[in-house]
Amino acid sequence: MAQLVLWDIDHTLVDTRGVGRSLFAEAFRRVTGLEMKEQAKIDGLTEPVIFRETAKLHGLTTTQEDFEAFAQALGEGHVRRAADLREHGHALDGAASILDALADRGLLQTVVTGNVRAAAEVKVAAFGLDHHLDLTVGAYGEDAEERAELVTIALKRADQQASEAVLVGDTPADVEAALTAGVRVVGVATGRSSADELREAGADVVLPDLSDTREALRTLADV
């Protein structure tokens, strides 16, 4: 079994049911002064890329300073509206149970996510999923634009080798990032990507979801 499990958050562990988009729009308006009319593709992308590409859709060119202001506004929005997340969103079936089961096995668990750190912390805490996640060794949207680089950053922070880790995610971008970083990967078809798409991207194993704790634990033990 791997010594480190790297979890994607959105559509792998939680579903914010539209609250995340609303918070993005709030932060976008606060930083740019414009109402967000449309949002760039988000699946598998990191927050700095989504912000920059969304700004382009509105005729704007942004800087690193703009993203930093956006990241702060987005994090503050998540803190302020944590109750909305709890009311409208939910942890995905089996998420809490597999986190518990892996913790019982003594595995180190953290997140690799395109979310900014403050938003990530609120999302997992809102649904009670933070107890077994060491967020100090995770990697977040502020750390890099490319997901593969985020995986490498998390490995370094956790002082683990790629061969000792497995990543769990719901998009081909998660799969590709893990493979680029030399990490094994389990796909879960709980987002917009199908099981076939995750297999085609190169996932070592694909699960329909995390609802079967015994099967998820066996998979993570065998991958």
PDB file of C-alpha atoms in Angstrom:
ATOM      1  CA  MET A   1       0.000   0.000   0.000  1.00  0.00           C
ATOM      2  CA  ALA A   2       1.121   3.548  -0.682  1.00  0.00           C
ATOM      3  CA  GLN A   3       2.308   5.664   2.221  1.00  0.00           C
ATOM      4  CA  LEU A   4       0.702   8.888   0.943  1.00  0.00           C
ATOM      5  CA  VAL A   5      -2.740   9.490  -0.584  1.00  0.00           C
ATOM      6  CA  LEU A   6      -3.210  12.700  -2.553  1.00  0.00           C
ATOM      7  CA  TRP A   7      -6.878  13.681  -2.843  1.00  0.00           C
ATOM      8  CA  ASP A   8      -8.475  15.970  -5.365  1.00  0.00           C
ATOM      9  CA  ILE A   9     -11.371  17.833  -3.719  1.00  0.00           C
ATOM     10  CA  ASP A  10     -14.114  18.963  -6.100  1.00  0.00           C
ATOM     11  CA  HIS A  11     -16.245  16.081  -7.437  1.00  0.00           C
ATOM     12  CA  THR A  12     -13.872  13.601  -5.785  1.00  0.00           C
ATOM     13  CA  LEU A  13     -14.600  14.298  -2.119  1.00  0.00           C
ATOM     14  CA  VAL A  14     -17.253  17.043  -2.268  1.00  0.00           C
ATOM     15  CA  ASP A  15     -19.841  18.672  -4.502  1.00  0.00           C
ATOM     16  CA  THR A  16     -20.599  22.333  -3.747  1.00  0.00           C
ATOM     17  CA  ARG A  17     -23.770  22.266  -5.898  1.00  0.00           C
ATOM     18  CA  GLY A  18     -23.208  25.669  -7.484  1.00  0.00           C
ATOM     19  CA  VAL A  19     -22.010  27.538  -4.403  1.00  0.00           C
ATOM     20  CA  GLY A  20     -18.413  27.359  -5.633  1.00  0.00           C
ATOM     21  CA  ARG A  21     -19.312  29.087  -8.898  1.00  0.00           C
ATOM     22  CA  SER A  22     -21.243  31.746  -7.007  1.00  0.00           C
ATOM     23  CA  LEU A  23     -18.235  32.421  -4.783  1.00  0.00           C
ATOM     24  CA  PHE A  24     -15.949  32.618  -7.820  1.00  0.00           C
ATOM     25  CA  ALA A  25     -18.309  35.179  -9.394  1.00  0.00           C
ATOM     26  CA  GLU A  26     -18.340  37.229  -6.194  1.00  0.00           C
ATOM     27  CA  ALA A  27     -14.559  37.334  -6.022  1.00  0.00           C
ATOM     28  CA  PHE A  28     -14.306  38.086  -9.755  1.00  0.00           C
ATOM     29  CA  ARG A  29     -16.630  41.066  -9.390  1.00  0.00           C
ATOM     30  CA  ARG A  30     -14.801  42.303  -6.308  1.00  0.00           C
ATOM     31  CA  VAL A  31     -11.412  42.269  -8.064  1.00  0.00           C
ATOM     32  CA  THR A  32     -12.320  43.288 -11.615  1.00  0.00           C
ATOM     33  CA  GLY A  33     -15.402  45.400 -11.020  1.00  0.00           C
ATOM     34  CA  LEU A  34     -17.268  43.363 -13.649  1.00  0.00           C
ATOM     35  CA  GLU A  35     -20.145  40.929 -13.322  1.00  0.00           C
ATOM     36  CA  MET A  36     -19.058  37.473 -14.435  1.00  0.00           C
ATOM     37  CA  LYS A  37     -21.097  36.692 -17.555  1.00  0.00           C
ATOM     38  CA  GLU A  38     -19.372  33.387 -18.250  1.00  0.00           C
ATOM     39  CA  GLN A  39     -16.677  31.247 -16.693  1.00  0.00           C
ATOM     40  CA  ALA A  40     -13.821  29.456 -18.387  1.00  0.00           C
ATOM     41  CA  LYS A  41     -13.771  25.652 -18.410  1.00  0.00           C
ATOM     42  CA  ILE A  42     -12.957  24.510 -14.911  1.00  0.00           C
ATOM     43  CA  ASP A  43     -12.568  20.708 -14.955  1.00  0.00           C
ATOM     44  CA  GLY A  44      -9.037  19.832 -13.962  1.00  0.00           C
ATOM     45  CA  LEU A  45      -7.726  23.398 -14.175  1.00  0.00           C
ATOM     46  CA  THR A  46      -6.157  25.378 -11.362  1.00  0.00           C
ATOM     47  CA  GLU A  47      -7.652  28.577  -9.972  1.00  0.00           C
ATOM     48  CA  PRO A  48      -5.033  30.937 -11.470  1.00  0.00           C
ATOM     49  CA  VAL A  49      -5.708  29.527 -14.946  1.00  0.00           C
ATOM     50  CA  ILE A  50      -9.480  29.671 -14.521  1.00  0.00           C
ATOM     51  CA  PHE A  51      -9.260  33.271 -13.291  1.00  0.00           C
ATOM     52  CA  ARG A  52      -6.994  34.357 -16.136  1.00  0.00           C
ATOM     53  CA  GLU A  53      -9.055  32.637 -18.835  1.00  0.00           C
ATOM     54  CA  THR A  54     -12.326  33.915 -17.381  1.00  0.00           C
ATOM     55  CA  ALA A  55     -10.900  37.434 -17.380  1.00  0.00           C
ATOM     56  CA  LYS A  56      -9.998  37.015 -21.076  1.00  0.00           C
ATOM     57  CA  LEU A  57     -13.607  36.119 -21.830  1.00  0.00           C
ATOM     58  CA  HIS A  58     -14.474  39.555 -20.432  1.00  0.00           C
ATOM     59  CA  GLY A  59     -11.810  41.379 -22.422  1.00  0.00           C
ATOM     60  CA  LEU A  60      -9.384  41.690 -19.515  1.00  0.00           C
ATOM     61  CA  THR A  61      -5.680  40.968 -19.186  1.00  0.00           C
ATOM     62  CA  THR A  62      -4.681  40.114 -15.624  1.00  0.00           C
ATOM     63  CA  THR A  63      -1.441  40.123 -13.648  1.00  0.00           C
ATOM     64  CA  GLN A  64      -0.069  38.024 -10.808  1.00  0.00           C
ATOM     65  CA  GLU A  65      -1.128  40.807  -8.448  1.00  0.00           C
ATOM     66  CA  ASP A  66      -4.679  40.551  -9.785  1.00  0.00           C
ATOM     67  CA  PHE A  67      -4.709  36.821  -9.102  1.00  0.00           C
ATOM     68  CA  GLU A  68      -3.375  37.336  -5.588  1.00  0.00           C
ATOM     69  CA  ALA A  69      -6.181  39.798  -4.893  1.00  0.00           C
ATOM     70  CA  PHE A  70      -8.666  37.345  -6.393  1.00  0.00           C
ATOM     71  CA  ALA A  71      -7.292  34.465  -4.299  1.00  0.00           C
ATOM     72  CA  GLN A  72      -7.696  36.519  -1.137  1.00  0.00           C
ATOM     73  CA  ALA A  73     -11.241  37.529  -2.060  1.00  0.00           C
ATOM     74  CA  LEU A  74     -12.150  33.949  -2.948  1.00  0.00           C
ATOM     75  CA  GLY A  75     -10.770  32.588   0.306  1.00  0.00           C
ATOM     76  CA  GLU A  76     -12.592  35.225   2.334  1.00  0.00           C
ATOM     77  CA  GLY A  77     -15.803  34.432   0.494  1.00  0.00           C
ATOM     78  CA  HIS A  78     -15.547  30.755   1.369  1.00  0.00           C
ATOM     79  CA  VAL A  79     -14.977  31.564   5.031  1.00  0.00           C
ATOM     80  CA  ARG A  80     -17.929  33.957   5.046  1.00  0.00           C
ATOM     81  CA  ARG A  81     -20.278  31.547   3.303  1.00  0.00           C
ATOM     82  CA  ALA A  82     -19.247  28.247   4.863  1.00  0.00           C
ATOM     83  CA  ALA A  83     -22.806  27.782   6.100  1.00  0.00           C
ATOM     84  CA  ASP A  84     -24.084  28.054   2.511  1.00  0.00           C
ATOM     85  CA  LEU A  85     -21.660  25.325   1.467  1.00  0.00           C
ATOM     86  CA  ARG A  86     -22.936  23.049   4.228  1.00  0.00           C
ATOM     87  CA  GLU A  87     -26.570  23.783   3.354  1.00  0.00           C
ATOM     88  CA  HIS A  88     -26.381  23.347  -0.405  1.00  0.00           C
ATOM     89  CA  GLY A  89     -23.354  21.106  -0.964  1.00  0.00           C
ATOM     90  CA  HIS A  90     -22.446  17.703   0.369  1.00  0.00           C
ATOM     91  CA  ALA A  91     -19.628  15.227   0.823  1.00  0.00           C
ATOM     92  CA  LEU A  92     -19.748  12.536  -1.830  1.00  0.00           C
ATOM     93  CA  ASP A  93     -20.901   9.072  -0.841  1.00  0.00           C
ATOM     94  CA  GLY A  94     -18.194   7.151   0.957  1.00  0.00           C
ATOM     95  CA  ALA A  95     -15.744  10.043   1.218  1.00  0.00           C
ATOM     96  CA  ALA A  96     -15.729  10.208   5.005  1.00  0.00           C
ATOM     97  CA  SER A  97     -15.588   6.424   5.367  1.00  0.00           C
ATOM     98  CA  ILE A  98     -12.581   5.913   3.099  1.00  0.00           C
ATOM     99  CA  LEU A  99     -10.709   8.753   4.784  1.00  0.00           C
ATOM    100  CA  ASP A 100     -11.382   7.049   8.131  1.00  0.00           C
ATOM    101  CA  ALA A 101     -10.338   3.640   6.813  1.00  0.00           C
ATOM    102  CA  LEU A 102      -7.061   4.933   5.367  1.00  0.00           C
ATOM    103  CA  ALA A 103      -6.295   6.790   8.582  1.00  0.00           C
ATOM    104  CA  ASP A 104      -6.841   3.553  10.510  1.00  0.00           C
ATOM    105  CA  ARG A 105      -4.167   1.999   8.269  1.00  0.00           C
ATOM    106  CA  GLY A 106      -1.773   4.782   9.241  1.00  0.00           C
ATOM    107  CA  LEU A 107      -1.561   6.446   5.840  1.00  0.00           C
ATOM    108  CA  LEU A 108      -0.693  10.098   5.425  1.00  0.00           C
ATOM    109  CA  GLN A 109      -3.451  11.881   3.495  1.00  0.00           C
ATOM    110  CA  THR A 110      -3.547  15.357   1.999  1.00  0.00           C
ATOM    111  CA  VAL A 111      -4.982  17.257  -0.963  1.00  0.00           C
ATOM    112  CA  VAL A 112      -3.696  18.264  -4.377  1.00  0.00           C
ATOM    113  CA  THR A 113      -6.166  20.806  -5.690  1.00  0.00           C
ATOM    114  CA  GLY A 114      -6.495  23.753  -8.008  1.00  0.00           C
ATOM    115  CA  ASN A 115      -8.412  25.549  -5.254  1.00  0.00           C
ATOM    116  CA  VAL A 116      -6.705  28.307  -3.333  1.00  0.00           C
ATOM    117  CA  ARG A 117      -5.761  27.030   0.095  1.00  0.00           C
ATOM    118  CA  ALA A 118      -8.323  28.991   2.127  1.00  0.00           C
ATOM    119  CA  ALA A 119     -11.141  27.716  -0.090  1.00  0.00           C
ATOM    120  CA  ALA A 120      -9.846  24.147   0.079  1.00  0.00           C
ATOM    121  CA  GLU A 121      -9.677  24.265   3.866  1.00  0.00           C
ATOM    122  CA  VAL A 122     -13.245  25.542   4.140  1.00  0.00           C
ATOM    123  CA  LYS A 123     -14.590  22.961   1.685  1.00  0.00           C
ATOM    124  CA  VAL A 124     -13.214  19.918   3.488  1.00  0.00           C
ATOM    125  CA  ALA A 125     -14.007  21.318   6.940  1.00  0.00           C
ATOM    126  CA  ALA A 126     -17.581  22.228   5.980  1.00  0.00           C
ATOM    127  CA  PHE A 127     -18.372  18.570   5.381  1.00  0.00           C
ATOM    128  CA  GLY A 128     -16.303  17.134   8.222  1.00  0.00           C
ATOM    129  CA  LEU A 129     -13.584  15.711   5.978  1.00  0.00           C
ATOM    130  CA  ASP A 130     -10.633  17.574   7.460  1.00  0.00           C
ATOM    131  CA  HIS A 131      -9.916  15.309  10.436  1.00  0.00           C
ATOM    132  CA  HIS A 132      -7.609  12.912   8.598  1.00  0.00           C
ATOM    133  CA  LEU A 133      -6.144  15.318   6.022  1.00  0.00           C
ATOM    134  CA  ASP A 134      -2.786  16.940   6.742  1.00  0.00           C
ATOM    135  CA  LEU A 135      -3.396  20.169   4.855  1.00  0.00           C
ATOM    136  CA  THR A 136       0.050  21.530   5.718  1.00  0.00           C
ATOM    137  CA  VAL A 137       1.627  19.207   3.149  1.00  0.00           C
ATOM    138  CA  GLY A 138      -0.989  19.714   0.445  1.00  0.00           C
ATOM    139  CA  ALA A 139      -0.571  21.711  -2.757  1.00  0.00           C
ATOM    140  CA  TYR A 140      -2.944  24.466  -3.843  1.00  0.00           C
ATOM    141  CA  GLY A 141      -3.790  26.906  -6.600  1.00  0.00           C
ATOM    142  CA  GLU A 142      -1.398  29.530  -5.254  1.00  0.00           C
ATOM    143  CA  ASP A 143       1.516  27.098  -5.561  1.00  0.00           C
ATOM    144  CA  ALA A 144       1.533  26.477  -9.322  1.00  0.00           C
ATOM    145  CA  GLU A 145      -0.624  26.644 -12.425  1.00  0.00           C
ATOM    146  CA  GLU A 146       0.084  23.107 -13.628  1.00  0.00           C
ATOM    147  CA  ARG A 147      -1.413  20.185 -11.731  1.00  0.00           C
ATOM    148  CA  ALA A 148       1.641  17.963 -12.268  1.00  0.00           C
ATOM    149  CA  GLU A 149       3.747  20.569 -10.515  1.00  0.00           C
ATOM    150  CA  LEU A 150       1.263  20.571  -7.643  1.00  0.00           C
ATOM    151  CA  VAL A 151       1.734  16.816  -7.265  1.00  0.00           C
ATOM    152  CA  THR A 152       5.509  17.271  -7.117  1.00  0.00           C
ATOM    153  CA  ILE A 153       5.146  20.055  -4.553  1.00  0.00           C
ATOM    154  CA  ALA A 154       2.968  17.892  -2.320  1.00  0.00           C
ATOM    155  CA  LEU A 155       5.433  15.014  -2.523  1.00  0.00           C
ATOM    156  CA  LYS A 156       8.237  17.310  -1.455  1.00  0.00           C
ATOM    157  CA  ARG A 157       6.236  18.794   1.410  1.00  0.00           C
ATOM    158  CA  ALA A 158       5.249  15.340   2.618  1.00  0.00           C
ATOM    159  CA  ASP A 159       8.841  14.088   2.217  1.00  0.00           C
ATOM    160  CA  GLN A 160       7.637  11.146   0.126  1.00  0.00           C
ATOM    161  CA  GLN A 161       8.825   9.606  -3.125  1.00  0.00           C
ATOM    162  CA  ALA A 162       6.489   9.344  -6.106  1.00  0.00           C
ATOM    163  CA  SER A 163       6.592   5.546  -5.784  1.00  0.00           C
ATOM    164  CA  GLU A 164       5.153   5.862  -2.268  1.00  0.00           C
ATOM    165  CA  ALA A 165       2.091   7.875  -3.319  1.00  0.00           C
ATOM    166  CA  VAL A 166      -1.246   7.444  -5.048  1.00  0.00           C
ATOM    167  CA  LEU A 167      -3.494  10.225  -6.311  1.00  0.00           C
ATOM    168  CA  VAL A 168      -7.291   9.985  -6.367  1.00  0.00           C
ATOM    169  CA  GLY A 169      -9.151  12.284  -8.754  1.00  0.00           C
ATOM    170  CA  ASP A 170     -12.143  12.592 -11.068  1.00  0.00           C
ATOM    171  CA  THR A 171     -10.748  14.204 -14.242  1.00  0.00           C
ATOM    172  CA  PRO A 172      -8.320  13.240 -16.994  1.00  0.00           C
ATOM    173  CA  ALA A 173      -6.259  16.249 -15.879  1.00  0.00           C
ATOM    174  CA  ASP A 174      -5.837  14.622 -12.451  1.00  0.00           C
ATOM    175  CA  VAL A 175      -4.750  11.402 -14.122  1.00  0.00           C
ATOM    176  CA  GLU A 176      -2.306  13.129 -16.450  1.00  0.00           C
ATOM    177  CA  ALA A 177      -0.816  15.164 -13.597  1.00  0.00           C
ATOM    178  CA  ALA A 178      -0.210  12.055 -11.514  1.00  0.00           C
ATOM    179  CA  LEU A 179       1.360  10.159 -14.398  1.00  0.00           C
ATOM    180  CA  THR A 180       3.591  13.105 -15.294  1.00  0.00           C
ATOM    181  CA  ALA A 181       4.820  13.219 -11.707  1.00  0.00           C
ATOM    182  CA  GLY A 182       5.344   9.434 -11.632  1.00  0.00           C
ATOM    183  CA  VAL A 183       2.529   8.789  -9.163  1.00  0.00           C
ATOM    184  CA  ARG A 184      -0.001   5.977  -9.388  1.00  0.00           C
ATOM    185  CA  VAL A 185      -3.569   7.137  -9.881  1.00  0.00           C
ATOM    186  CA  VAL A 186      -7.072   5.946  -9.081  1.00  0.00           C
ATOM    187  CA  GLY A 187      -9.841   7.614 -11.060  1.00  0.00           C
ATOM    188  CA  VAL A 188     -13.329   8.030  -9.639  1.00  0.00           C
ATOM    189  CA  ALA A 189     -16.150   8.677 -12.095  1.00  0.00           C
ATOM    190  CA  THR A 190     -18.009  11.061  -9.800  1.00  0.00           C
ATOM    191  CA  GLY A 191     -17.537  14.214 -11.867  1.00  0.00           C
ATOM    192  CA  ARG A 192     -18.207  15.087 -15.491  1.00  0.00           C
ATOM    193  CA  SER A 193     -15.680  12.578 -16.847  1.00  0.00           C
ATOM    194  CA  SER A 194     -16.797   9.022 -17.536  1.00  0.00           C
ATOM    195  CA  ALA A 195     -15.009   5.897 -16.367  1.00  0.00           C
ATOM    196  CA  ASP A 196     -13.934   5.265 -19.965  1.00  0.00           C
ATOM    197  CA  GLU A 197     -12.424   8.751 -20.251  1.00  0.00           C
ATOM    198  CA  LEU A 198     -10.446   8.201 -17.056  1.00  0.00           C
ATOM    199  CA  ARG A 199      -9.185   4.846 -18.314  1.00  0.00           C
ATOM    200  CA  GLU A 200      -8.220   6.358 -21.651  1.00  0.00           C
ATOM    201  CA  ALA A 201      -6.277   9.063 -19.802  1.00  0.00           C
ATOM    202  CA  GLY A 202      -4.230   6.293 -18.173  1.00  0.00           C
ATOM    203  CA  ALA A 203      -5.702   5.749 -14.706  1.00  0.00           C
ATOM    204  CA  ASP A 204      -4.327   2.584 -13.105  1.00  0.00           C
ATOM    205  CA  VAL A 205      -7.788   1.749 -11.747  1.00  0.00           C
ATOM    206  CA  VAL A 206     -11.189   3.444 -12.069  1.00  0.00           C
ATOM    207  CA  LEU A 207     -13.970   3.261  -9.485  1.00  0.00           C
ATOM    208  CA  PRO A 208     -17.561   4.370 -10.133  1.00  0.00           C
ATOM    209  CA  ASP A 209     -17.508   6.215  -6.791  1.00  0.00           C
ATOM    210  CA  LEU A 210     -16.254   5.824  -3.214  1.00  0.00           C
ATOM    211  CA  SER A 211     -19.442   4.375  -1.746  1.00  0.00           C
ATOM    212  CA  ASP A 212     -18.010   0.862  -1.319  1.00  0.00           C
ATOM    213  CA  THR A 213     -15.385   1.492   1.367  1.00  0.00           C
ATOM    214  CA  ARG A 214     -14.066  -2.076   1.285  1.00  0.00           C
ATOM    215  CA  GLU A 215     -13.583  -1.974  -2.489  1.00  0.00           C
ATOM    216  CA  ALA A 216     -11.996   1.503  -2.382  1.00  0.00           C
ATOM    217  CA  LEU A 217      -9.613   0.386   0.355  1.00  0.00           C
ATOM    218  CA  ARG A 218      -8.724  -2.776  -1.542  1.00  0.00           C
ATOM    219  CA  THR A 219      -8.091  -0.751  -4.684  1.00  0.00           C
ATOM    220  CA  LEU A 220      -5.811   1.699  -2.935  1.00  0.00           C
ATOM    221  CA  ALA A 221      -3.989  -1.197  -1.330  1.00  0.00           C
ATOM    222  CA  ASP A 222      -3.443  -3.008  -4.621  1.00  0.00           C
ATOM    223  CA  VAL A 223      -2.744  -0.184  -7.059  1.00  0.00           C
TER     224      VAL A 223
END
